[in-house]
């Protein structure tokens, strides 16, 4: 059941097309992430849902009620801001009570609800603190509590963790998952951090230059990025560009040929012969072969290259290898100790690499 | 070590200069205001007394040339200043808010700012002379209302700039957060933006008050001879009676100093810092 439906959303700022024909649905009780680089339109999309921007075209439905142009205060949507946006002149109690006072909730009920929400975000007894008396992580939780306390139908989060330091950010990811599960609230979560999106989302919508690129579960997007852009955004570090040469075994396997004569085999049945594609590799897919005789029966996807850079990272070594005209990167076990300039032979398993459309 | 001695010296020099420029004139005014007889080459007055204070404050009658009872002038100045502050802020708060927060096309924004800056961008006398000619036609010269108008023109410049920069210094998310929890635009303004911008708004009001208390040129053209504010009495006294002028100058300083103390308490540097933007 869709609780939030965004239909053909368009928003321009002057000549800049911030959002173009974006449509998606957020399912009840699930987290949908809007993921993309800065300027991809994710925040604008979120602000349209919140009501801070009026879309130029398109509709937004919340529980089948059209909310496209109604003012933000009438939408009943909770919002968590990147900089928390806690009101500095009010205590935690004042911050949390504000929305309830507007709704004319009786005073004892307000205190009760604030107590409950503070226990949910694990900040019991913080009622009398001012925002400036709290750490970034605590402020973040209060911001979350403020968006939850009036029991909104849906919660919007605009890069809520990006102001925290790396370690705290990772902890807060899991806290957010717990909280979301416990309350079963529907959430739309904007982030530019792919790791964060993979961890917290049920579904991810990838945006680029205001356009929807791919919508899918974290697994789908990680395993089958729709194109080079998505792959590059989801932890792919090396690309070899080429075009589809042929298919084998009833379109199961695809042969990619590059302009410098490399032939790479992989899997992707949605391509057509001649299509421009990219072979995408993550940091761990390259397998070095030290004894070439061992690999005799499997001669595909074996390449020779030259180490052009090596960075020692303790348990692993980060190599940059030149293959034909391409440079690929890999993390290898520290037991392979190659020197810069050394010739290496490596194997790319067709199952590990991703063949994806270039555009 | 060397450096700290150097720094100390500079600090002391700056302090002395500060004292010299700020307190020396004040001291001189103070001495003049109580000097009954002070002839060259004496360093200090030969005769000291509060006669001129009493005369200026209307406690004793005076026949000295240039002597006026400044008490009504003081009340008039104070009254005009208060009215000017109220009207200015009533205009400057919405105008500053609009300039800072609403999506106004850039050319329109520039136009509004120029409109408010115009009266200050030209030499004052021709502007006020023109104003006087205009006010003559509609019968506003020589009236308190006319003087209030002149003071508004002067005060609005400061007020709109300071309020706009104050509102600009408040992150827009704070108001948006208020709206997301259910507050209307008006409620969000009164509960979030207004309390947070109070220091800047107070500072702005104080500036307007002080400019109104001190305003001379405009009042001279539009108000005289029927509207005599405190600076006008100072002007007429300064030509003939230094003691009287000193008393008035000190009276003029009192609200300024009081309000400077107030500003110190409320004004944060960022409110002035954001003025240019």
Coordinates of C-alpha atoms in Angstrom, one line a residue:
Chain A
X1 CA 0.0 0.0 0.0
X2 CA 1.4 3.3 -1.0
X3 CA 1.2 6.0 1.6
X4 CA 3.1 8.6 -0.4
X5 CA 2.8 8.9 -4.1
X6 CA 4.8 11.4 -6.2
X7 CA 3.6 11.7 -9.8
X8 CA 5.6 13.3 -12.6
X9 CA 7.2 15.9 -10.4
X10 CA 8.8 18.9 -12.1
X11 CA 10.5 21.8 -10.5
X12 CA 12.6 24.5 -12.1
X13 CA 14.6 27.3 -10.5
X14 CA 14.9 29.8 -13.2
X15 CA 16.6 28.0 -16.0
X16 CA 17.9 25.2 -13.8
X17 CA 15.8 22.1 -14.0
X18 CA 16.1 20.9 -10.5
X19 CA 13.6 18.0 -10.7
X20 CA 12.4 16.5 -14.0
X21 CA 9.5 14.0 -14.3
X22 CA 10.2 12.2 -11.1
X23 CA 7.7 9.6 -10.0
X24 CA 7.8 7.1 -7.1
X25 CA 5.8 5.6 -4.2
X26 CA 6.8 5.2 -0.6
X27 CA 5.3 2.1 0.9
X28 CA 3.8 2.2 4.4
X29 CA 6.2 1.3 7.1
X30 CA 9.2 1.3 4.9
X31 CA 12.2 3.6 4.3
X32 CA 12.7 5.0 0.8
X33 CA 16.0 6.7 0.2
X34 CA 16.6 9.4 -2.4
X35 CA 20.2 9.0 -3.3
X36 CA 22.4 11.0 -5.6
X37 CA 25.3 13.5 -5.7
X38 CA 24.7 17.1 -4.6
X39 CA 22.6 19.0 -7.1
X40 CA 20.7 15.9 -8.2
X41 CA 17.4 17.2 -7.1
X42 CA 16.9 14.9 -4.0
X43 CA 16.5 17.7 -1.6
X44 CA 14.2 19.7 -3.9
X45 CA 12.1 16.6 -4.2
X46 CA 11.9 16.3 -0.4
X47 CA 11.1 20.0 0.0
X48 CA 8.2 19.6 -2.5
X49 CA 6.9 16.7 -0.4
X50 CA 7.2 18.8 2.8
X51 CA 5.5 21.8 1.1
X52 CA 8.4 24.2 1.2
X53 CA 8.6 24.3 -2.6
X54 CA 5.7 24.4 -5.0
X55 CA 6.3 22.0 -7.9
X56 CA 5.9 23.4 -11.4
X57 CA 4.2 20.3 -12.5
X58 CA 3.1 17.0 -11.1
X59 CA 1.1 15.7 -8.1
X60 CA 1.9 14.5 -4.6
X61 CA -0.5 12.3 -2.8
X62 CA -0.5 11.4 0.9
X63 CA -2.9 8.6 1.8
X64 CA -4.7 9.3 -1.5
X65 CA -5.2 12.9 -0.5
X66 CA -3.7 15.3 -3.0
X67 CA -1.3 17.6 -1.1
X68 CA 0.6 19.1 -4.0
X69 CA -0.1 22.8 -3.1
X70 CA -1.4 22.8 0.4
X71 CA 0.7 24.6 3.0
X72 CA 3.3 22.6 4.9
X73 CA 1.6 23.1 8.3
X74 CA -1.5 21.3 7.0
X75 CA 0.3 18.2 5.7
X76 CA 1.1 16.5 8.9
X77 CA 4.5 15.5 7.8
X78 CA 7.4 15.3 10.2
X79 CA 10.7 16.6 9.0
X80 CA 14.3 16.2 10.2
X81 CA 16.8 18.8 8.9
X82 CA 20.4 18.5 8.1
X83 CA 21.4 21.1 10.7
X84 CA 18.7 19.8 13.1
X85 CA 17.0 23.2 13.1
X86 CA 16.2 23.0 16.8
X87 CA 14.9 26.3 18.2
X88 CA 17.7 27.7 20.2
X89 CA 15.5 29.8 22.5
X90 CA 13.4 26.9 23.6
X91 CA 14.3 24.0 25.9
X92 CA 14.0 20.4 24.7
X93 CA 10.5 20.4 26.2
X94 CA 9.6 23.6 24.4
X95 CA 10.9 22.2 21.1
X96 CA 8.9 19.0 21.5
X97 CA 5.8 20.6 22.9
X98 CA 5.4 23.3 20.1
X99 CA 3.7 21.0 17.6
X100 CA 1.4 19.6 20.3
X101 CA 0.4 23.0 21.7
X102 CA -0.6 24.0 18.2
X103 CA -2.8 20.9 18.0
X104 CA -4.3 21.9 21.4
X105 CA -3.2 18.7 23.1
X106 CA -4.0 19.1 26.8
X107 CA -0.9 19.8 29.0
X108 CA -0.7 16.5 31.0
X109 CA -1.0 14.6 27.7
X110 CA 1.9 16.8 26.2
X111 CA 4.2 15.9 29.1
X112 CA 3.3 12.2 28.8
X113 CA 4.0 12.2 25.1
X114 CA 7.3 14.0 25.5
X115 CA 8.4 11.6 28.1
X116 CA 7.5 8.7 25.8
X117 CA 9.3 10.1 22.8
X118 CA 12.4 11.0 24.8
X119 CA 12.6 7.4 26.0
X120 CA 12.3 6.3 22.4
X121 CA 15.3 8.4 21.5
X122 CA 17.1 7.4 24.7
X123 CA 17.3 10.9 26.2
X124 CA 15.1 10.6 29.3
X125 CA 15.2 13.6 31.6
X126 CA 16.5 16.0 28.9
X127 CA 13.4 18.2 29.0
X128 CA 15.0 21.3 30.5
X129 CA 18.2 21.3 28.4
X130 CA 18.7 23.9 25.7
X131 CA 20.0 22.8 22.3
X132 CA 23.3 24.4 22.9
X133 CA 23.8 22.3 26.0
X134 CA 23.7 19.1 24.0
X135 CA 26.1 17.3 21.7
X136 CA 25.5 17.0 18.0
X137 CA 24.3 13.4 18.4
X138 CA 21.9 14.4 21.1
X139 CA 20.6 17.4 19.1
X140 CA 20.1 15.0 16.2
X141 CA 18.0 12.7 18.3
X142 CA 15.9 15.6 19.7
X143 CA 15.3 16.7 16.1
X144 CA 14.1 13.2 15.3
X145 CA 11.9 13.2 18.4
X146 CA 10.4 16.6 17.4
X147 CA 9.4 15.2 14.0
X148 CA 7.9 12.1 15.7
X149 CA 6.1 13.5 18.7
X150 CA 3.0 14.7 16.9
X151 CA 2.6 11.3 15.3
X152 CA 2.9 12.3 11.6
X153 CA 1.8 10.1 8.8
X154 CA 5.2 10.1 7.3
X155 CA 8.6 11.4 8.2
X156 CA 11.1 13.2 5.9
X157 CA 14.8 13.2 6.7
X158 CA 17.2 15.5 4.8
X159 CA 20.7 14.1 5.3
X160 CA 20.1 13.9 9.0
X161 CA 23.4 12.3 9.9
X162 CA 25.8 14.2 7.6
X163 CA 26.8 16.7 10.3
X164 CA 28.0 13.9 12.7
X165 CA 31.5 12.4 12.8
X166 CA 32.0 9.2 11.0
X167 CA 31.8 6.8 14.0
X168 CA 28.7 8.4 15.4
X169 CA 27.1 8.4 12.0
X170 CA 27.4 4.7 11.7
X171 CA 26.0 4.1 15.2
X172 CA 23.1 6.5 14.4
X173 CA 22.3 4.5 11.3
X174 CA 21.5 1.5 13.3
X175 CA 19.6 3.5 15.9
X176 CA 17.5 4.9 13.1
X177 CA 16.8 1.5 11.8
X178 CA 15.7 0.3 15.2
X179 CA 13.6 3.3 15.8
X180 CA 11.9 3.0 12.4
X181 CA 11.2 -0.7 13.0
X182 CA 9.8 -0.1 16.4
X183 CA 7.5 2.7 15.3
X184 CA 6.8 1.3 11.8
X185 CA 6.8 4.8 10.4
X186 CA 7.1 5.5 6.7
X187 CA 10.2 7.5 5.9
X188 CA 11.7 9.3 3.0
X189 CA 15.4 9.7 3.6
X190 CA 17.6 11.9 1.5
X191 CA 21.3 11.1 1.5
X192 CA 24.4 11.3 -0.7
X193 CA 26.1 8.5 1.2
X194 CA 25.6 5.2 -0.6
X195 CA 26.7 3.1 2.4
X196 CA 24.1 4.9 4.5
X197 CA 21.4 4.3 1.9
X198 CA 22.2 0.7 1.5
X199 CA 22.1 0.1 5.3
X200 CA 18.9 1.9 6.1
X201 CA 16.6 1.6 3.1
X202 CA 14.0 -0.8 1.9
X203 CA 14.1 0.9 -1.4
X204 CA 16.5 3.3 -3.0
X205 CA 15.7 5.9 -5.7
X206 CA 18.8 7.1 -7.5
X207 CA 18.6 10.6 -9.0
X208 CA 21.0 12.4 -11.3
X209 CA 20.6 15.9 -12.6
X210 CA 17.0 16.0 -11.5
X211 CA 16.1 12.8 -13.2
X212 CA 15.1 9.4 -11.8
X213 CA 17.7 6.9 -12.8
X214 CA 16.9 3.7 -11.0
X215 CA 14.6 2.5 -8.3
X216 CA 15.1 -0.7 -6.5
X217 CA 16.0 -2.5 -3.3
X218 CA 19.5 -2.0 -2.0
X219 CA 20.4 -5.5 -3.3
X220 CA 19.1 -4.9 -6.8
X221 CA 20.9 -1.6 -7.1
X222 CA 24.1 -3.0 -5.7
X223 CA 24.1 -6.1 -7.9
X224 CA 22.5 -4.7 -11.1
X225 CA 23.2 -1.0 -11.4
X226 CA 21.3 0.3 -14.4
X227 CA 24.2 2.2 -15.9
X228 CA 27.7 3.5 -15.4
X229 CA 26.5 6.4 -13.3
X230 CA 24.7 4.2 -10.8
X231 CA 27.6 1.8 -10.6
X232 CA 30.0 4.6 -10.0
X233 CA 27.8 5.8 -7.2
X234 CA 27.5 2.4 -5.5
X235 CA 31.1 1.6 -4.7
X236 CA 32.4 0.8 -8.2
X237 CA 35.9 2.0 -8.5
X238 CA 37.1 0.8 -12.0
X239 CA 35.5 0.9 -15.4
X240 CA 36.5 -0.6 -18.7
X241 CA 34.4 0.8 -21.5
X242 CA 33.5 -1.2 -24.7
X243 CA 30.6 -2.5 -26.7
X244 CA 28.6 -5.7 -26.8
X245 CA 30.3 -8.0 -29.3
X246 CA 28.1 -11.1 -29.0
X247 CA 26.2 -13.4 -26.8
X248 CA 26.7 -17.0 -26.0
X249 CA 24.6 -19.8 -24.5
X250 CA 21.2 -18.3 -25.5
X251 CA 22.0 -14.8 -24.4
X252 CA 23.2 -15.9 -21.0
X253 CA 26.8 -14.7 -21.4
X254 CA 27.8 -11.5 -23.0
X255 CA 31.1 -10.7 -24.7
X256 CA 32.3 -7.2 -24.4
X257 CA 35.0 -5.9 -26.7
X258 CA 37.0 -2.8 -26.0
X259 CA 38.6 -0.6 -28.6
X260 CA 42.0 -1.9 -27.7
X261 CA 41.1 -5.5 -28.2
X262 CA 40.3 -6.8 -24.8
X263 CA 37.4 -9.3 -24.6
X264 CA 35.6 -9.6 -21.3
X265 CA 32.8 -12.0 -20.5
X266 CA 30.1 -11.3 -18.1
X267 CA 26.3 -11.7 -17.5
X268 CA 23.6 -9.3 -18.5
X269 CA 20.8 -10.4 -20.8
X270 CA 19.2 -6.9 -21.1
X271 CA 21.7 -5.7 -23.6
X272 CA 21.8 -5.8 -27.4
X273 CA 24.7 -6.4 -29.8
X274 CA 26.7 -3.2 -30.6
X275 CA 25.4 -1.4 -27.5
X276 CA 28.0 0.7 -25.6
X277 CA 28.6 -0.8 -22.2
X278 CA 30.9 -0.5 -19.3
X279 CA 32.6 -3.3 -17.3
X280 CA 32.3 -2.2 -13.7
X281 CA 34.6 -3.6 -11.0
X282 CA 34.5 -3.2 -7.3
X283 CA 37.6 -3.2 -5.2
X284 CA 37.7 -6.9 -4.5
X285 CA 37.0 -8.6 -7.8
X286 CA 40.5 -8.9 -9.3
X287 CA 42.1 -12.3 -8.5
X288 CA 45.9 -12.4 -9.1
X289 CA 47.3 -15.6 -10.7
X290 CA 50.8 -16.4 -9.8
X291 CA 51.0 -19.9 -11.3
X292 CA 49.5 -19.6 -14.8
X293 CA 49.4 -23.4 -15.3
X294 CA 46.8 -23.7 -12.6
X295 CA 44.2 -21.8 -14.6
X296 CA 44.6 -23.6 -17.9
X297 CA 41.1 -25.0 -18.2
X298 CA 39.5 -21.6 -17.7
X299 CA 41.1 -19.3 -20.2
X300 CA 38.5 -16.5 -20.3
X301 CA 38.8 -13.2 -18.6
X302 CA 42.5 -13.6 -17.9
X303 CA 44.5 -10.4 -18.4
X304 CA 48.0 -9.2 -18.2
X305 CA 48.7 -5.8 -16.7
X306 CA 51.3 -3.7 -15.1
X307 CA 51.2 -2.3 -11.5
X308 CA 51.4 1.4 -11.7
X309 CA 50.7 2.3 -8.1
X310 CA 50.6 0.5 -4.8
X311 CA 49.4 1.8 -1.4
X312 CA 50.1 -0.3 1.6
X313 CA 47.1 -0.2 4.0
X314 CA 48.1 -2.8 6.6
X315 CA 46.1 -6.0 6.0
X316 CA 45.5 -5.1 2.4
X317 CA 47.3 -3.4 -0.5
X318 CA 45.6 -1.0 -2.8
X319 CA 46.9 -1.6 -6.4
X320 CA 46.4 0.4 -9.5
X321 CA 46.9 -1.8 -12.6
X322 CA 47.2 -0.7 -16.2
X323 CA 45.5 -3.1 -18.6
X324 CA 45.5 -2.0 -22.2
X325 CA 44.4 1.6 -22.2
X326 CA 42.6 1.2 -18.9
X327 CA 43.5 1.7 -15.3
X328 CA 41.8 -0.5 -12.7
X329 CA 42.0 -0.6 -8.9
X330 CA 41.9 -3.5 -6.6
X331 CA 42.4 -4.3 -2.9
X332 CA 44.5 -7.4 -2.6
X333 CA 45.6 -9.6 0.2
X334 CA 48.9 -8.3 1.6
X335 CA 50.5 -11.7 0.7
X336 CA 50.7 -10.5 -2.9
X337 CA 53.6 -8.1 -2.7
X338 CA 54.0 -6.6 -6.2
X339 CA 56.3 -3.8 -7.0
X340 CA 55.4 -0.8 -9.1
X341 CA 56.2 -1.7 -12.8
X342 CA 55.8 -5.4 -12.2
X343 CA 53.8 -7.4 -14.8
X344 CA 50.9 -9.3 -13.3
X345 CA 48.3 -11.8 -14.5
X346 CA 44.8 -11.7 -13.1
X347 CA 41.4 -13.2 -13.5
X348 CA 38.0 -11.5 -13.5
X349 CA 35.2 -13.9 -12.6
X350 CA 32.3 -13.2 -14.9
X351 CA 30.0 -13.5 -11.9
X352 CA 31.9 -10.8 -10.0
X353 CA 32.0 -8.1 -12.6
X354 CA 29.1 -6.0 -13.7
X355 CA 28.3 -5.3 -17.3
X356 CA 26.2 -2.2 -17.4
X357 CA 24.9 0.2 -20.0
X358 CA 27.1 3.2 -20.4
X359 CA 24.2 5.7 -20.4
Chain B
X1 CA 58.5 39.0 25.8
X2 CA 59.5 41.6 23.3
X3 CA 56.2 41.2 21.5
X4 CA 54.1 41.5 24.6
X5 CA 55.8 44.7 25.6
X6 CA 55.2 46.0 22.1
X7 CA 51.6 45.0 22.3
X8 CA 51.1 46.6 25.7
X9 CA 52.5 49.8 24.5
X10 CA 50.2 49.9 21.5
X11 CA 47.3 49.1 23.7
X12 CA 48.2 51.9 26.1
X13 CA 48.6 54.4 23.2
X14 CA 45.2 53.4 21.7
X15 CA 43.7 53.7 25.2
X16 CA 45.1 57.2 25.6
X17 CA 43.8 58.2 22.1
X18 CA 40.4 56.8 23.0
X19 CA 40.4 58.8 26.3
X20 CA 41.5 61.9 24.5
X21 CA 38.8 61.7 21.8
X22 CA 36.0 60.5 23.8
X23 CA 36.4 61.9 27.3
X24 CA 38.3 65.1 26.7
X25 CA 35.4 66.7 24.8
X26 CA 33.0 65.3 27.5
X27 CA 35.1 66.8 30.2
X28 CA 35.4 70.1 28.4
X29 CA 31.6 70.2 28.0
X30 CA 31.2 69.3 31.7
X31 CA 33.5 72.1 32.8
X32 CA 31.9 74.7 30.4
X33 CA 28.4 73.8 31.6
X34 CA 29.3 74.9 35.2
X35 CA 31.7 77.8 34.3
X36 CA 30.2 81.1 35.4
X37 CA 33.3 83.1 34.7
X38 CA 36.3 81.7 32.7
X39 CA 38.7 84.2 31.2
X40 CA 42.0 83.6 29.5
X41 CA 44.7 82.7 30.6
X42 CA 43.2 80.7 33.5
X43 CA 43.3 76.9 33.1
X44 CA 40.1 76.4 35.1
X45 CA 37.0 78.6 35.5
X46 CA 37.3 81.2 38.1
X47 CA 33.8 80.9 39.3
X48 CA 31.8 77.6 39.3
X49 CA 28.0 77.2 39.7
X50 CA 25.0 75.4 38.3
X51 CA 23.2 78.7 37.4
X52 CA 23.1 77.8 33.7
X53 CA 21.8 74.3 34.4
X54 CA 19.0 75.8 36.5
X55 CA 18.2 78.3 33.7
X56 CA 18.3 75.7 31.0
X57 CA 16.0 73.4 33.0
X58 CA 13.6 76.3 33.5
X59 CA 14.1 76.3 37.3
X60 CA 15.3 79.9 37.4
X61 CA 14.4 82.6 34.9
X62 CA 17.1 83.9 32.6
X63 CA 17.7 87.0 30.7
X64 CA 21.0 85.9 29.1
X65 CA 21.3 86.1 25.4
X66 CA 20.6 82.7 23.8
X67 CA 19.0 81.3 26.9
X68 CA 16.0 79.0 26.4
X69 CA 14.1 76.7 28.5
X70 CA 15.2 73.3 27.0
X71 CA 12.8 71.1 29.0
X72 CA 9.9 71.4 26.5
X73 CA 12.4 70.9 23.7
X74 CA 13.7 67.8 25.4
X75 CA 10.2 66.3 25.8
X76 CA 9.4 67.2 22.2
X77 CA 12.5 65.5 20.9
X78 CA 11.8 62.5 23.1
X79 CA 8.2 62.3 21.9
X80 CA 9.2 62.7 18.2
X81 CA 11.9 60.0 18.6
X82 CA 9.4 57.5 20.2
X83 CA 6.8 58.0 17.5
X84 CA 9.5 57.7 14.8
X85 CA 10.8 54.5 16.3
X86 CA 7.3 53.0 16.4
X87 CA 6.5 53.9 12.8
X88 CA 9.9 53.0 11.5
X89 CA 9.9 49.6 13.1
X90 CA 6.4 48.9 11.9
X91 CA 7.7 49.5 8.4
X92 CA 11.2 48.1 8.8
X93 CA 10.2 44.7 10.3
X94 CA 8.0 43.6 7.4
X95 CA 10.3 45.2 4.8
X96 CA 13.4 43.7 6.3
X97 CA 11.7 40.3 6.6
X98 CA 10.6 40.5 3.0
X99 CA 14.1 41.4 1.8
X100 CA 15.7 38.7 3.8
X101 CA 13.4 35.8 3.6
X102 CA 11.0 36.0 0.6
X103 CA 12.0 35.1 -2.9
X104 CA 12.0 38.5 -4.4
X105 CA 13.5 38.9 -7.9
X106 CA 17.0 40.4 -7.6
X107 CA 16.3 43.5 -9.5
X108 CA 13.3 44.3 -7.3
X109 CA 15.4 43.7 -4.2
X110 CA 18.0 46.1 -5.5
X111 CA 15.3 48.6 -6.3
X112 CA 13.9 48.5 -2.8
X113 CA 17.3 48.9 -1.2
X114 CA 18.1 51.8 -3.5
X115 CA 14.8 53.4 -2.6
X116 CA 15.7 53.3 1.0
X117 CA 19.3 54.3 0.5
X118 CA 18.5 57.2 -1.9
X119 CA 18.0 59.9 0.7
X120 CA 21.4 59.1 2.2
X121 CA 23.2 58.7 -1.1
X122 CA 23.0 62.4 -1.9
X123 CA 24.3 65.4 0.0
X124 CA 21.8 66.1 2.8
X125 CA 21.0 69.8 2.3
X126 CA 19.7 69.6 -1.3
X127 CA 17.5 66.6 -0.4
X128 CA 16.0 68.3 2.6
X129 CA 15.7 71.6 0.8
X130 CA 13.7 69.8 -1.8
X131 CA 11.6 68.1 0.9
X132 CA 10.9 71.5 2.4
X133 CA 9.7 72.9 -0.9
X134 CA 7.4 69.9 -1.3
X135 CA 6.2 70.1 2.3
X136 CA 5.5 73.8 1.8
X137 CA 2.9 72.9 -0.8
X138 CA 1.1 70.5 1.4
X139 CA 1.5 72.6 4.6
X140 CA 3.8 70.3 6.4
X141 CA 6.6 72.7 7.1
X142 CA 6.8 73.9 10.6
X143 CA 4.7 71.0 11.9
X144 CA 5.6 68.2 14.2
X145 CA 4.2 65.8 11.6
X146 CA 6.6 67.2 8.9
X147 CA 9.5 66.7 11.3
X148 CA 8.4 63.1 12.0
X149 CA 8.4 62.5 8.2
X150 CA 11.9 63.8 7.9
X151 CA 13.1 61.6 10.7
X152 CA 11.4 58.6 9.2
X153 CA 13.3 59.1 5.9
X154 CA 16.6 59.1 7.8
X155 CA 15.7 56.3 10.3
X156 CA 14.3 53.9 7.8
X157 CA 17.7 53.5 6.1
X158 CA 19.3 52.1 9.2
X159 CA 16.3 50.2 10.3
X160 CA 15.6 48.3 7.1
X161 CA 19.3 47.4 6.7
X162 CA 19.7 46.2 10.2
X163 CA 16.4 44.3 10.4
X164 CA 17.1 42.6 7.0
X165 CA 20.5 41.5 8.1
X166 CA 19.1 40.3 11.4
X167 CA 16.4 38.2 9.7
X168 CA 19.0 36.9 7.2
X169 CA 21.2 35.7 10.1
X170 CA 18.4 33.3 11.2
X171 CA 18.6 30.0 9.4
X172 CA 15.4 29.5 7.3
X173 CA 15.2 25.9 8.5
X174 CA 14.1 27.2 11.9
X175 CA 11.0 28.6 10.5
X176 CA 10.4 25.7 8.2
X177 CA 10.8 23.3 11.2
X178 CA 8.0 25.3 12.9
X179 CA 5.8 25.0 9.9
X180 CA 6.4 21.3 9.5
X181 CA 5.1 20.7 13.1
X182 CA 2.0 22.6 12.2
X183 CA 2.6 26.4 12.7
X184 CA 1.2 28.8 10.2
X185 CA 3.5 31.3 8.6
X186 CA 2.5 34.0 11.1
X187 CA 2.8 31.7 14.1
X188 CA 6.2 30.5 13.0
X189 CA 7.3 34.2 12.6
X190 CA 6.0 35.2 16.1
X191 CA 7.2 32.2 17.9
X192 CA 10.5 31.5 16.3
X193 CA 11.9 34.2 14.1
X194 CA 10.8 37.2 16.1
X195 CA 12.2 36.1 19.5
X196 CA 15.4 35.0 17.8
X197 CA 15.8 38.4 16.1
X198 CA 14.9 40.5 19.1
X199 CA 18.4 41.6 19.8
X200 CA 18.9 42.9 16.3
X201 CA 15.5 44.5 16.2
X202 CA 16.2 46.3 19.5
X203 CA 19.5 47.5 18.2
X204 CA 17.8 48.8 15.1
X205 CA 15.2 50.6 17.2
X206 CA 17.9 52.1 19.3
X207 CA 19.8 53.4 16.2
X208 CA 16.6 55.0 14.9
X209 CA 15.9 56.5 18.3
X210 CA 19.4 58.1 18.5
X211 CA 19.3 59.4 14.9
X212 CA 16.0 61.0 15.6
X213 CA 17.2 62.6 18.8
X214 CA 20.3 63.9 17.0
X215 CA 18.7 64.8 13.7
X216 CA 19.6 68.3 12.7
X217 CA 19.7 69.2 9.0
X218 CA 16.2 67.9 8.1
X219 CA 14.6 69.4 11.2
X220 CA 16.4 72.7 10.5
X221 CA 14.8 73.0 7.0
X222 CA 11.4 71.5 7.7
X223 CA 10.7 72.2 11.4
X224 CA 12.1 75.7 12.2
X225 CA 11.0 78.1 13.5
X226 CA 7.9 76.4 15.0
X227 CA 9.3 73.0 15.9
X228 CA 12.3 73.4 18.2
X229 CA 13.8 70.0 19.0
X230 CA 16.8 69.7 21.4
X231 CA 19.5 70.0 18.6
X232 CA 17.7 73.2 17.4
X233 CA 18.1 74.8 20.8
X234 CA 21.7 73.7 20.9
X235 CA 22.2 75.4 17.5
X236 CA 20.6 78.6 18.7
X237 CA 22.5 78.6 22.0
X238 CA 25.9 77.7 20.6
X239 CA 26.2 81.0 18.7
X240 CA 25.9 83.1 21.7
X241 CA 26.3 81.2 25.0
X242 CA 28.8 78.3 25.3
X243 CA 27.6 77.4 28.8
X244 CA 24.1 76.9 27.6
X245 CA 25.2 75.0 24.6
X246 CA 27.3 72.7 26.9
X247 CA 24.3 72.0 29.1
X248 CA 22.1 71.0 26.1
X249 CA 24.9 68.9 24.6
X250 CA 25.2 67.0 27.9
X251 CA 21.4 66.5 27.9
X252 CA 21.6 65.2 24.4
X253 CA 24.3 62.8 25.4
X254 CA 22.3 61.2 28.2
X255 CA 19.9 59.1 26.1
X256 CA 22.8 58.2 23.7
X257 CA 24.9 56.8 26.5
X258 CA 21.9 55.0 28.1
X259 CA 21.2 53.3 24.8
X260 CA 24.8 52.5 24.1
X261 CA 24.8 50.5 27.3
X262 CA 21.6 48.8 26.1
X263 CA 23.1 48.0 22.7
X264 CA 26.1 46.5 24.4
X265 CA 23.8 44.2 26.2
X266 CA 21.7 43.1 23.3
X267 CA 23.6 43.6 20.0
X268 CA 25.7 40.8 18.7
X269 CA 28.4 41.6 16.2
X270 CA 26.9 39.3 13.5
X271 CA 23.8 41.5 13.2
X272 CA 25.9 44.4 12.0
X273 CA 28.3 42.1 10.2
X274 CA 25.6 40.9 7.9
X275 CA 24.6 44.4 6.9
X276 CA 26.3 44.5 3.5
X277 CA 24.8 41.2 2.2

